[in-house]
DNA sequence: ATACATACC
DNA sequence: AACTGGTATGTAT
């Protein structure tokens, strides 16, 4: 899409605006899925899911009543729960969405769709992973693990050295950004459910890019396919995306950031981190007072509201933004006790980097809130990789990076397209040429070349495959991209595809290489 | 190095 | 019927 072309560096990727966690699924909403024990208890399961549509239950139960099928039944319910939480994460007590209706929509929408079947496959794979972890867990759960506790506690001491409580980091996030910009021009949209769509690639309406707060009341959210949104809310007003307007608004917002931290780090059009430590030295105002001032200026400039979090590091600041959204802010004092008090009760899902899958895995290990990480630390140390474990430990301790820096080094660049099912050789190679052309254009404008070429294909079944090849030298020309990508594609034929993409990594600037594709100034010059 | 999965906006 | 695109990074082999 051409609206990306003028975007700066990594920000060009913003299509879907941030998903506001308005409707948090609290831990109480989560069914205590029996992967957590590995033992299927069908009575318990059916009791937990008694609200699920009767016909669905009958259908899923199938003709057989064997134990194996009970297990399959359990898995399917888990999956349905997953889908419901995915699309309609409505808080308990929110009656704006009729739960039975939601289930029905899910069922209607799911049946017979390749997407659904593929999601189920992925979900089963996660269950397999969880079960493998759980059998490991079973073996060690009664061990004292005193050595592990010692190791972990030493680790904690080391991590504490990383802690820096002397910076004041602010995370700012515009409220329903694209939708709010649209409402500026068309104020009547404020009171009706409204969304913007994009990507009409495969027909239909496409994917939802943003939704206003009225639409969210119906469970309509960004990154939802249009036809589901319309089923949820038939009166939904659809407006086209106007990326240049969002960029314009974003520029005004950024000019405010600039005044408080010239090194502010934009994460997308509607979101940024600021380090206001230096600014605080120039004023008598407290951190929250400064942030009120920033948000006031943003409002005066754009008539748009923003939410903010203020804390000792980026992770905490981001988590704080969520607390009083929309149009609010939260200040977490840089005191150990305050940080612990803030972190402990939060669901692990609130940790940036913990998504739906990781949440499920951790829940299975009886880790539901950040507080749970500590008593389980020796077990988690044994079960998780060093990287994952340290990541969790840092989150639990509230330790995070304080570096706010707009510098950015790109590591890869890619173009991918979704289309109506294609399987003939001619069509596929034509599409490949198209994509290579676009990538070559992007490489040109960014003055880049690279030597690892990757091909990504998504079959009509939604199965995704990636193939890559590291070449002897750097490439950037369309013909070269096309040539090597074709070689990778050739091996996959025959296939019926819905998506194709080309990625180039191991990048370097074109200025740094000579005609042979060899770097002039390489790592070797250091030695 | 490659493949695949997860996460973020 | 119908479920995006761009980038980074972790995990496994």
Short mmCIF file of C-alpha atoms (C1' of nucleotides) in Angstrom, two decimals:
data_model
loop_
_atom_site.label_atom_id
_atom_site.label_comp_id
_atom_site.label_asym_id
_atom_site.label_seq_id
_atom_site.Cartn_x
_atom_site.Cartn_y
_atom_site.Cartn_z
CA UNK A 1 0.00 0.00 0.00
CA UNK A 2 1.40 3.30 -1.03
CA UNK A 3 0.49 5.06 2.17
CA UNK A 4 3.47 3.34 3.77
CA UNK A 5 6.01 4.64 1.41
CA UNK A 6 6.74 7.96 3.01
CA UNK A 7 6.71 6.58 6.50
CA UNK A 8 9.90 6.73 8.43
CA UNK A 9 11.81 3.54 9.07
CA UNK A 10 10.11 1.06 11.32
CA UNK A 11 6.98 3.07 11.75
CA UNK A 12 5.87 2.17 8.29
CA UNK A 13 4.52 -1.09 9.60
CA UNK A 14 1.72 0.41 11.57
CA UNK A 15 -1.48 -0.75 10.00
CA UNK A 16 -3.51 -1.90 12.89
CA UNK A 17 -3.50 0.60 15.64
CA UNK A 18 -2.93 -0.50 19.15
CA UNK A 19 -5.48 -2.79 20.60
CA UNK A 20 -6.70 -1.12 23.72
CA UNK A 21 -7.08 -3.52 26.57
CA UNK A 22 -10.38 -2.03 27.52
CA UNK A 23 -12.09 -5.25 28.22
CA UNK A 24 -9.53 -7.23 30.14
CA UNK A 25 -10.23 -10.80 30.69
CA UNK A 26 -9.62 -11.04 34.37
CA UNK A 27 -8.25 -14.31 35.70
CA UNK A 28 -11.70 -15.11 37.02
CA UNK A 29 -13.01 -15.09 33.48
CA UNK A 30 -10.55 -17.77 32.44
CA UNK A 31 -11.97 -21.25 32.66
CA UNK A 32 -9.61 -23.38 34.71
CA UNK A 33 -8.77 -25.44 31.69
CA UNK A 34 -7.80 -28.92 32.44
CA UNK A 35 -4.55 -28.73 30.59
CA UNK A 36 -3.46 -27.32 33.88
CA UNK A 37 -3.57 -30.76 35.39
CA UNK A 38 -3.31 -32.85 32.27
CA UNK A 39 -6.26 -34.86 33.57
CA UNK A 40 -9.47 -34.49 31.65
CA UNK A 41 -12.49 -34.31 33.87
CA UNK A 42 -15.39 -34.16 31.50
CA UNK A 43 -18.01 -33.32 34.08
CA UNK A 44 -16.01 -30.37 35.23
CA UNK A 45 -15.41 -29.23 31.68
CA UNK A 46 -19.02 -29.40 30.61
CA UNK A 47 -20.04 -27.67 33.79
CA UNK A 48 -17.57 -24.87 33.12
CA UNK A 49 -18.85 -24.48 29.60
CA UNK A 50 -22.51 -25.00 30.23
CA UNK A 51 -23.23 -21.63 28.69
CA UNK A 52 -21.98 -22.75 25.31
CA UNK A 53 -24.63 -23.26 22.69
CA UNK A 54 -26.43 -26.58 23.10
CA UNK A 55 -26.34 -27.54 19.44
CA UNK A 56 -22.67 -26.89 19.37
CA UNK A 57 -22.11 -29.15 22.32
CA UNK A 58 -24.13 -31.94 20.72
CA UNK A 59 -22.30 -31.48 17.48
CA UNK A 60 -18.91 -31.46 19.11
CA UNK A 61 -19.66 -34.44 21.30
CA UNK A 62 -20.22 -36.43 18.13
CA UNK A 63 -21.47 -39.98 17.97
CA UNK A 64 -18.75 -41.53 20.09
CA UNK A 65 -18.50 -41.36 23.86
CA UNK A 66 -15.12 -43.01 24.22
CA UNK A 67 -12.48 -41.54 26.43
CA UNK A 68 -10.45 -40.38 23.46
CA UNK A 69 -13.35 -38.34 22.23
CA UNK A 70 -13.88 -36.84 25.62
CA UNK A 71 -10.40 -35.56 25.25
CA UNK A 72 -11.17 -34.22 21.79
CA UNK A 73 -14.26 -32.61 23.20
CA UNK A 74 -12.26 -30.98 25.88
CA UNK A 75 -9.81 -29.65 23.34
CA UNK A 76 -12.54 -28.22 21.22
CA UNK A 77 -14.14 -26.43 24.12
CA UNK A 78 -10.80 -25.02 25.01
CA UNK A 79 -10.46 -23.81 21.48
CA UNK A 80 -13.91 -22.27 21.46
CA UNK A 81 -13.05 -20.48 24.69
CA UNK A 82 -9.90 -19.28 23.04
CA UNK A 83 -11.80 -17.91 20.06
CA UNK A 84 -14.34 -16.23 22.26
CA UNK A 85 -11.64 -14.59 24.32
CA UNK A 86 -9.83 -13.69 21.16
CA UNK A 87 -12.67 -11.84 19.51
CA UNK A 88 -14.88 -10.91 22.40
CA UNK A 89 -12.83 -10.37 25.50
CA UNK A 90 -15.71 -8.93 27.40
CA UNK A 91 -15.39 -8.45 31.10
CA UNK A 92 -17.72 -10.37 33.35
CA UNK A 93 -20.65 -8.14 34.15
CA UNK A 94 -20.53 -6.32 30.87
CA UNK A 95 -23.96 -6.95 29.50
CA UNK A 96 -23.60 -4.95 26.33
CA UNK A 97 -22.88 -8.18 24.49
CA UNK A 98 -25.20 -11.13 24.81
CA UNK A 99 -22.98 -14.07 25.51
CA UNK A 100 -25.25 -16.64 23.92
CA UNK A 101 -25.39 -14.57 20.79
CA UNK A 102 -21.64 -14.29 20.78
CA UNK A 103 -21.32 -18.05 20.95
CA UNK A 104 -23.71 -18.46 18.12
CA UNK A 105 -21.81 -16.00 15.99
CA UNK A 106 -18.57 -17.78 16.72
CA UNK A 107 -20.11 -21.03 15.73
CA UNK A 108 -21.64 -19.68 12.56
CA UNK A 109 -18.50 -17.92 11.58
CA UNK A 110 -16.25 -20.83 12.38
CA UNK A 111 -17.96 -23.69 10.72
CA UNK A 112 -16.31 -24.95 7.61
CA UNK A 113 -13.68 -22.25 7.51
CA UNK A 114 -10.08 -23.13 6.77
CA UNK A 115 -9.03 -20.44 9.13
CA UNK A 116 -10.89 -22.09 11.96
CA UNK A 117 -9.41 -25.50 11.24
CA UNK A 118 -5.94 -24.06 11.07
CA UNK A 119 -6.43 -22.24 14.36
CA UNK A 120 -7.55 -25.45 15.94
CA UNK A 121 -4.44 -27.18 14.66
CA UNK A 122 -2.24 -24.48 16.12
CA UNK A 123 -4.13 -24.59 19.36
CA UNK A 124 -3.60 -28.33 19.57
CA UNK A 125 0.09 -27.84 19.02
CA UNK A 126 0.18 -25.45 21.95
CA UNK A 127 -1.65 -28.01 24.06
CA UNK A 128 0.98 -30.54 23.10
CA UNK A 129 3.70 -28.15 24.20
CA UNK A 130 1.89 -27.54 27.44
CA UNK A 131 1.47 -31.25 28.09
CA UNK A 132 5.15 -31.85 27.49
CA UNK A 133 5.95 -29.12 29.99
CA UNK A 134 3.46 -30.53 32.45
CA UNK A 135 4.95 -34.00 32.38
CA UNK A 136 8.31 -32.44 33.16
CA UNK A 137 6.57 -30.51 35.90
CA UNK A 138 5.01 -33.66 37.33
CA UNK A 139 8.45 -35.15 37.75
CA UNK A 140 9.85 -32.26 39.71
CA UNK A 141 6.88 -30.78 41.49
CA UNK A 142 7.59 -32.59 44.76
CA UNK A 143 11.31 -31.90 44.71
CA UNK A 144 12.66 -29.36 47.15
CA UNK A 145 14.80 -27.70 44.47
CA UNK A 146 16.97 -26.03 47.06
CA UNK A 147 19.87 -25.68 44.65
CA UNK A 148 17.64 -24.07 42.09
CA UNK A 149 16.34 -21.60 44.63
CA UNK A 150 19.90 -20.60 45.42
CA UNK A 151 20.77 -20.18 41.75
CA UNK A 152 17.65 -18.14 41.08
CA UNK A 153 18.15 -15.95 44.12
CA UNK A 154 21.66 -15.19 42.94
CA UNK A 155 20.20 -14.39 39.55
CA UNK A 156 17.78 -11.99 41.18
CA UNK A 157 20.66 -10.24 42.91
CA UNK A 158 22.40 -9.82 39.57
CA UNK A 159 19.26 -8.51 37.95
CA UNK A 160 18.83 -6.02 40.77
CA UNK A 161 22.09 -4.45 39.64
CA UNK A 162 20.37 -3.58 36.37
CA UNK A 163 17.70 -1.67 38.20
CA UNK A 164 17.78 2.06 37.63
CA UNK A 165 15.26 4.08 39.60
CA UNK A 166 16.62 7.46 38.60
CA UNK A 167 14.92 7.89 35.26
CA UNK A 168 11.42 9.17 34.63
CA UNK A 169 9.98 7.36 31.64
CA UNK A 170 6.64 8.26 30.08
CA UNK A 171 4.65 6.10 27.73
CA UNK A 172 2.00 7.95 25.77
CA UNK A 173 -0.70 6.37 23.70
CA UNK A 174 -3.39 8.18 21.74
CA UNK A 175 -6.93 6.99 22.44
CA UNK A 176 -8.54 5.08 19.55
CA UNK A 177 -6.29 7.17 17.35
CA UNK A 178 -7.52 6.60 13.78
CA UNK A 179 -11.15 6.53 14.84
CA UNK A 180 -10.75 9.75 16.82
CA UNK A 181 -9.13 11.49 13.87
CA UNK A 182 -12.09 10.49 11.73
CA UNK A 183 -14.48 11.82 14.38
CA UNK A 184 -12.73 15.17 14.20
CA UNK A 185 -13.86 15.60 10.60
CA UNK A 186 -17.19 13.89 11.07
CA UNK A 187 -18.39 14.63 14.61
CA UNK A 188 -21.62 12.71 14.12
CA UNK A 189 -19.53 9.53 14.10
CA UNK A 190 -18.81 9.98 17.80
CA UNK A 191 -22.16 8.59 18.79
CA UNK A 192 -22.34 5.68 16.36
CA UNK A 193 -20.26 2.53 16.22
CA UNK A 194 -17.64 3.18 13.60
CA UNK A 195 -14.60 1.47 12.19
CA UNK A 196 -12.07 1.86 9.43
CA UNK A 197 -11.22 -1.04 7.23
CA UNK A 198 -8.30 -1.93 5.02
CA UNK A 199 -6.97 -4.89 3.07
CA UNK A 200 -9.76 -5.88 0.82
CA UNK A 201 -7.40 -8.38 -0.68
CA UNK A 202 -9.53 -11.49 -0.67
CA UNK A 203 -12.89 -9.85 -1.20
CA UNK A 204 -15.50 -8.92 1.29
CA UNK A 205 -14.81 -5.94 3.45
CA UNK A 206 -11.37 -6.82 4.69
CA UNK A 207 -9.71 -6.35 8.02
CA UNK A 208 -10.69 -3.84 10.63
CA UNK A 209 -7.97 -1.29 11.37
CA UNK A 210 -9.58 0.72 14.10
CA UNK A 211 -12.80 1.03 16.03
CA UNK A 212 -14.26 3.80 18.11
CA UNK A 213 -15.44 3.29 21.67
CA UNK A 214 -19.06 2.93 20.60
CA UNK A 215 -18.13 0.03 18.36
CA UNK A 216 -16.07 -1.59 21.10
CA UNK A 217 -19.20 -1.84 23.18
CA UNK A 218 -20.38 -4.41 20.66
CA UNK A 219 -17.18 -6.38 20.95
CA UNK A 220 -15.93 -4.91 17.68
CA UNK A 221 -12.17 -4.47 17.81
CA UNK A 222 -9.22 -3.74 15.57
CA UNK A 223 -7.67 -6.67 13.72
CA UNK A 224 -11.07 -8.30 13.41
CA UNK A 225 -12.27 -9.34 9.97
CA UNK A 226 -15.04 -7.15 8.67
CA UNK A 227 -17.69 -9.75 8.23
CA UNK A 228 -17.47 -10.77 11.87
CA UNK A 229 -17.65 -7.16 12.98
CA UNK A 230 -20.73 -6.64 10.86
CA UNK A 231 -22.38 -9.69 12.34
CA UNK A 232 -21.70 -8.38 15.80
CA UNK A 233 -22.92 -4.91 14.94
CA UNK A 234 -24.91 -4.68 11.70
CA UNK A 235 -25.35 -0.90 12.02
CA UNK A 236 -21.59 -0.48 12.06
CA UNK A 237 -20.53 2.59 10.13
CA UNK A 238 -17.58 1.89 7.91
CA UNK A 239 -15.28 4.67 6.85
CA UNK A 240 -12.22 4.37 4.61
CA UNK A 241 -8.73 4.77 6.04
CA UNK A 242 -7.07 8.15 5.58
CA UNK A 243 -3.48 7.50 6.39
CA UNK A 244 -2.26 10.94 5.43
CA UNK A 245 -4.66 12.49 7.97
CA UNK A 246 -3.35 10.19 10.70
CA UNK A 247 0.21 11.06 9.79
CA UNK A 248 -0.63 14.73 9.94
CA UNK A 249 -2.17 14.39 13.40
CA UNK A 250 0.76 12.24 14.46
CA UNK A 251 3.23 14.91 13.40
CA UNK A 252 1.49 17.46 15.63
CA UNK A 253 1.58 15.08 18.56
CA UNK A 254 5.25 14.40 17.97
CA UNK A 255 6.06 18.07 17.94
CA UNK A 256 4.78 18.15 21.51
CA UNK A 257 6.92 15.14 22.48
CA UNK A 258 9.91 16.90 20.97
CA UNK A 259 9.59 19.72 23.49
CA UNK A 260 9.91 17.36 26.44
CA UNK A 261 12.40 14.85 25.11
CA UNK A 262 14.21 15.46 21.83
CA UNK A 263 15.21 11.79 21.80
CA UNK A 264 11.65 10.51 22.24
CA UNK A 265 11.09 7.10 20.72
CA UNK A 266 7.99 6.73 18.54
CA UNK A 267 6.66 3.17 18.42
CA UNK A 268 3.95 3.87 15.88
CA UNK A 269 1.86 6.81 14.69
CA UNK A 270 -0.04 6.90 17.97
CA UNK A 271 2.44 5.81 20.59
CA UNK A 272 5.82 6.86 22.00
CA UNK A 273 8.20 6.67 24.93
CA UNK A 274 9.72 9.79 26.45
CA UNK A 275 12.42 10.20 29.03
CA UNK A 276 11.50 13.38 30.86
CA UNK A 277 14.26 13.17 33.48
CA UNK A 278 16.12 16.11 32.00
CA UNK A 279 13.00 18.15 31.48
CA UNK A 280 12.04 17.71 35.15
CA UNK A 281 15.23 19.53 36.13
CA UNK A 282 13.97 22.63 34.34
CA UNK A 283 10.69 22.90 36.20
CA UNK A 284 9.17 22.70 39.64
CA UNK A 285 6.43 20.47 38.37
CA UNK A 286 6.08 16.88 39.45
CA UNK A 287 6.17 14.08 36.85
CA UNK A 288 2.38 13.68 36.71
CA UNK A 289 1.98 17.45 36.41
CA UNK A 290 4.35 17.51 33.46
CA UNK A 291 2.45 14.70 31.80
CA UNK A 292 -0.86 16.48 32.32
CA UNK A 293 0.78 19.42 30.59
CA UNK A 294 1.93 17.21 27.70
CA UNK A 295 -1.54 15.76 27.27
CA UNK A 296 -3.08 19.22 27.45
CA UNK A 297 -0.77 20.43 24.71
CA UNK A 298 -1.59 17.40 22.59
CA UNK A 299 -5.26 18.17 23.02
CA UNK A 300 -4.82 21.85 22.15
CA UNK A 301 -2.83 20.92 19.06
CA UNK A 302 -5.03 18.14 17.78
CA UNK A 303 -8.29 18.01 19.79
CA UNK A 304 -7.39 14.38 20.44
CA UNK A 305 -6.99 12.74 23.82
CA UNK A 306 -4.10 10.59 24.97
CA UNK A 307 -3.41 8.26 27.85
CA UNK A 308 -0.09 7.99 29.62
CA UNK A 309 1.92 5.96 32.05
CA UNK A 310 4.76 7.36 34.14
CA UNK A 311 7.29 5.06 35.78
CA UNK A 312 10.92 4.17 36.27
CA UNK A 313 11.28 2.20 33.05
CA UNK A 314 9.62 1.48 29.73
CA UNK A 315 7.96 -1.76 30.75
CA UNK A 316 6.36 -0.24 33.81
CA UNK A 317 5.37 2.94 31.99
CA UNK A 318 3.62 0.92 29.33
CA UNK A 319 1.77 -1.10 31.92
CA UNK A 320 0.76 2.13 33.67
CA UNK A 321 -0.75 3.56 30.50
CA UNK A 322 -3.35 0.85 30.64
CA UNK A 323 -4.55 1.76 34.11
CA UNK A 324 -6.54 4.89 33.35
CA UNK A 325 -7.20 4.60 29.66
CA UNK A 326 -8.86 6.38 27.86
CA UNK A 327 -7.94 10.00 28.46
CA UNK A 328 -6.15 9.30 31.72
CA UNK A 329 -2.74 8.74 33.18
CA UNK A 330 -1.13 6.78 35.98
CA UNK A 331 2.01 7.60 37.92
CA UNK A 332 3.96 4.80 39.52
CA UNK A 333 6.47 6.16 41.98
CA UNK A 334 10.01 4.90 41.63
CA UNK A 335 10.02 3.19 45.01
CA UNK A 336 10.62 -0.53 45.31
CA UNK A 337 7.57 -1.03 47.49
CA UNK A 338 5.27 0.86 45.13
CA UNK A 339 6.59 -1.06 42.15
CA UNK A 340 6.04 -4.42 43.84
CA UNK A 341 2.56 -3.41 44.92
CA UNK A 342 1.72 -2.38 41.37
CA UNK A 343 3.15 -5.44 39.62
CA UNK A 344 2.09 -8.24 41.95
CA UNK A 345 -1.67 -8.37 41.34
CA UNK A 346 -1.43 -7.90 37.58
CA UNK A 347 -2.20 -10.78 35.26
CA UNK A 348 0.93 -12.01 33.52
CA UNK A 349 -0.85 -11.11 30.28
CA UNK A 350 -0.24 -7.46 31.17
CA UNK A 351 3.49 -7.99 30.77
CA UNK A 352 4.49 -6.62 27.36
CA UNK A 353 5.72 -9.67 25.48
CA UNK A 354 3.35 -12.13 27.10
CA UNK A 355 0.65 -12.89 24.57
CA UNK A 356 -2.19 -15.39 24.48
CA UNK A 357 -0.01 -18.44 24.02
CA UNK A 358 2.48 -17.64 26.74
CA UNK A 359 -0.39 -16.81 29.02
CA UNK A 360 -1.87 -20.25 28.47
CA UNK A 361 1.47 -21.94 29.07
CA UNK A 362 2.08 -20.03 32.28
CA UNK A 363 -1.46 -20.54 33.49
CA UNK A 364 -0.94 -24.26 33.05
CA UNK A 365 2.04 -23.96 35.38
CA UNK A 366 -0.13 -22.20 37.96
CA UNK A 367 1.33 -18.80 37.19
CA UNK A 368 -1.59 -16.42 36.77
CA UNK A 369 -0.45 -13.13 38.22
CA UNK A 370 2.97 -11.56 38.43
CA UNK A 371 3.05 -12.40 42.11
CA UNK A 372 2.94 -16.12 41.29
CA UNK A 373 6.27 -15.96 39.50
CA UNK A 374 8.23 -15.64 42.72
CA UNK A 375 7.09 -18.70 44.69
CA UNK A 376 7.29 -20.76 41.47
CA UNK A 377 10.70 -19.45 40.53
CA UNK A 378 12.73 -22.62 41.05
CA UNK A 379 10.23 -24.67 39.06
CA UNK A 380 10.11 -22.09 36.28
CA UNK A 381 13.89 -22.00 36.22
CA UNK A 382 13.98 -25.73 35.56
CA UNK A 383 11.20 -25.68 32.99
CA UNK A 384 11.87 -22.60 30.91
CA UNK A 385 14.79 -21.46 28.80
CA UNK A 386 17.26 -19.09 30.36
CA UNK A 387 16.01 -16.22 28.23
CA UNK A 388 12.34 -16.80 28.98
CA UNK A 389 13.01 -17.28 32.65
CA UNK A 390 15.05 -14.11 33.02
CA UNK A 391 12.39 -12.25 31.07
CA UNK A 392 9.76 -13.34 33.60
CA UNK A 393 12.01 -12.61 36.52
CA UNK A 394 12.64 -9.07 35.31
CA UNK A 395 8.92 -8.58 34.81
CA UNK A 396 8.20 -9.81 38.31
CA UNK A 397 10.82 -7.51 39.78
CA UNK A 398 9.61 -4.58 37.70
CA UNK A 399 13.01 -4.21 36.08
CA UNK A 400 13.07 -2.87 32.55
CA UNK A 401 15.01 -0.83 30.09
CA UNK A 402 15.26 2.91 30.61
CA UNK A 403 16.87 3.66 27.28
CA UNK A 404 14.70 5.94 25.19
CA UNK A 405 16.35 6.42 21.87
CA UNK A 406 15.04 7.20 18.43
CA UNK A 407 18.01 5.51 16.76
CA UNK A 408 16.97 2.42 14.91
CA UNK A 409 18.81 -0.17 12.83
CA UNK A 410 16.65 -2.21 10.53
CA UNK A 411 17.38 -5.93 10.46
CA UNK A 412 15.07 -7.06 7.71
CA UNK A 413 12.69 -5.76 5.10
CA UNK A 414 9.84 -7.56 3.44
CA UNK A 415 6.74 -7.37 1.29
CA UNK A 416 3.85 -9.78 1.49
CA UNK A 417 0.44 -9.90 -0.14
CA UNK A 418 -2.75 -11.83 0.39
CA UNK A 419 -4.87 -12.69 -2.59
CA UNK A 420 -7.62 -14.93 -3.84
CA UNK A 421 -6.47 -18.51 -4.11
CA UNK A 422 -3.82 -18.94 -6.80
CA UNK A 423 -2.30 -22.20 -7.95
CA UNK A 424 -1.26 -22.04 -11.57
CA UNK A 425 2.42 -21.67 -12.16
CA UNK A 426 1.93 -18.63 -14.34
CA UNK A 427 -0.22 -16.85 -11.76
CA UNK A 428 2.16 -17.65 -8.92
CA UNK A 429 5.23 -16.43 -10.76
CA UNK A 430 3.44 -13.33 -11.88
CA UNK A 431 2.55 -12.57 -8.27
CA UNK A 432 6.12 -13.22 -7.23
CA UNK A 433 7.36 -10.72 -9.79
CA UNK A 434 4.92 -8.16 -8.43
CA UNK A 435 6.13 -8.62 -4.89
CA UNK A 436 9.79 -8.59 -5.92
CA UNK A 437 9.17 -5.34 -7.73
CA UNK A 438 7.67 -3.73 -4.64
CA UNK A 439 10.51 -4.97 -2.45
CA UNK A 440 13.10 -3.70 -4.92
CA UNK A 441 11.41 -0.31 -4.79
CA UNK A 442 11.52 -0.28 -0.98
CA UNK A 443 15.17 -1.33 -1.00
CA UNK A 444 15.92 1.45 -3.44
CA UNK A 445 14.26 4.13 -1.32
CA UNK A 446 16.08 2.94 1.78
CA UNK A 447 19.35 2.42 -0.03
CA UNK A 448 19.62 -1.13 1.26
CA UNK A 449 20.79 -4.51 0.05
CA UNK A 450 21.05 -7.84 1.77
CA UNK A 451 22.16 -11.39 1.35
CA UNK A 452 19.60 -13.62 3.06
CA UNK A 453 16.48 -14.04 1.00
CA UNK A 454 13.33 -15.55 2.42
CA UNK A 455 10.15 -16.73 0.78
CA UNK A 456 6.94 -16.95 2.74
CA UNK A 457 3.87 -18.70 1.47
CA UNK A 458 0.49 -19.28 3.05
CA UNK A 459 -1.49 -22.12 1.58
CA UNK A 460 -5.22 -21.91 1.03
CA UNK A 461 -5.44 -24.06 4.15
CA UNK A 462 -3.73 -21.20 6.08
CA UNK A 463 -0.67 -23.34 6.63
CA UNK A 464 2.37 -21.05 6.55
CA UNK A 465 5.76 -22.07 5.18
CA UNK A 466 8.97 -20.09 5.11
CA UNK A 467 12.03 -20.90 3.08
CA UNK A 468 15.30 -19.00 3.16
CA UNK A 469 18.64 -18.98 1.43
CA UNK A 470 21.76 -17.11 2.33
CA UNK A 471 23.52 -15.99 -0.81
CA UNK A 472 27.24 -15.47 -1.37
CA UNK A 473 26.73 -11.73 -1.90
CA UNK A 474 24.33 -8.88 -1.39
CA UNK A 475 21.41 -8.36 -3.72
CA UNK A 476 18.82 -5.63 -4.23
CA UNK A 477 17.67 -5.75 -7.86
CA UNK A 478 14.18 -6.93 -8.68
CA UNK A 479 15.53 -9.58 -11.06
CA UNK A 480 17.78 -11.01 -8.37
CA UNK A 481 15.06 -11.04 -5.73
CA UNK A 482 12.79 -12.70 -8.22
CA UNK A 483 15.38 -15.21 -9.37
CA UNK A 484 16.27 -16.54 -5.92
CA UNK A 485 12.72 -16.40 -4.61
CA UNK A 486 11.59 -18.38 -7.67
CA UNK A 487 14.13 -21.07 -6.87
CA UNK A 488 12.65 -21.39 -3.41
CA UNK A 489 9.10 -21.36 -4.71
CA UNK A 490 9.84 -23.96 -7.35
CA UNK A 491 10.53 -26.58 -4.69
CA UNK A 492 7.11 -26.01 -3.12
CA UNK A 493 5.06 -26.53 -6.27
CA UNK A 494 2.38 -27.54 -6.78
CA UNK A 495 0.57 -25.45 -4.16
CA UNK A 496 -2.55 -23.40 -3.85
CA UNK A 497 -1.70 -20.12 -2.15
CA UNK A 498 -3.51 -17.23 -0.47
CA UNK A 499 -0.35 -15.28 0.39
CA UNK A 500 3.16 -14.79 -0.85
CA UNK A 501 5.97 -12.72 0.60
CA UNK A 502 9.65 -11.99 0.11
CA UNK A 503 11.97 -10.91 2.88
CA UNK A 504 15.55 -9.72 2.73
CA UNK A 505 17.77 -9.82 5.81
CA UNK A 506 21.46 -9.62 6.72
CA UNK A 507 21.13 -6.10 5.42
CA UNK A 508 23.69 -3.48 4.74
CA UNK A 509 23.76 -0.08 3.15
CA UNK A 510 24.45 -0.04 -0.58
CA UNK A 511 27.16 2.52 -0.03
CA UNK A 512 29.18 0.00 1.91
CA UNK A 513 29.52 -2.51 -0.88
CA UNK A 514 31.33 -2.65 -4.16
CA UNK A 515 29.93 -4.09 -7.38
CA UNK A 516 30.77 -7.64 -6.37
CA UNK A 517 28.47 -7.39 -3.42
CA UNK A 518 31.31 -7.49 -0.89
CA UNK A 519 31.24 -5.16 2.05
CA UNK A 520 33.97 -2.54 1.97
CA UNK A 521 33.96 -1.81 5.64
CA UNK A 522 33.26 -5.04 7.40
CA UNK A 523 33.65 -6.52 10.82
CA UNK A 524 37.11 -7.66 9.77
CA UNK A 525 38.48 -4.16 9.86
CA UNK A 526 37.94 -4.15 13.61
CA UNK A 527 40.41 -6.96 14.17
"C1'" DA B 1 21.83 -21.38 9.01
"C1'" DT B 2 16.90 -22.52 8.51
"C1'" DA B 3 12.06 -23.21 9.93
"C1'" DC B 4 8.44 -22.09 12.63
"C1'" DA B 5 5.96 -19.68 16.29
"C1'" DT B 6 4.87 -15.69 19.05
"C1'" DA B 7 4.35 -10.88 19.84
"C1'" DC B 8 3.80 -6.08 18.92
"C1'" DC B 9 1.31 -2.12 16.55
"C1'" DA C 1 -17.86 -17.37 1.51
"C1'" DA C 2 -14.99 -14.14 4.14
"C1'" DC C 3 -9.24 -13.63 9.06
"C1'" DT C 4 -3.80 -8.05 7.00
"C1'" DG C 5 1.16 -6.34 6.74
"C1'" DG C 6 5.94 -5.30 8.57
"C1'" DT C 7 9.41 -6.22 11.92
"C1'" DA C 8 11.72 -8.46 15.76
"C1'" DT C 9 12.81 -12.26 18.42
"C1'" DG C 10 12.53 -16.79 20.71
"C1'" DT C 11 12.73 -21.98 20.16
"C1'" DA C 12 14.03 -26.00 17.96
"C1'" DT C 13 16.77 -28.46 14.85
#
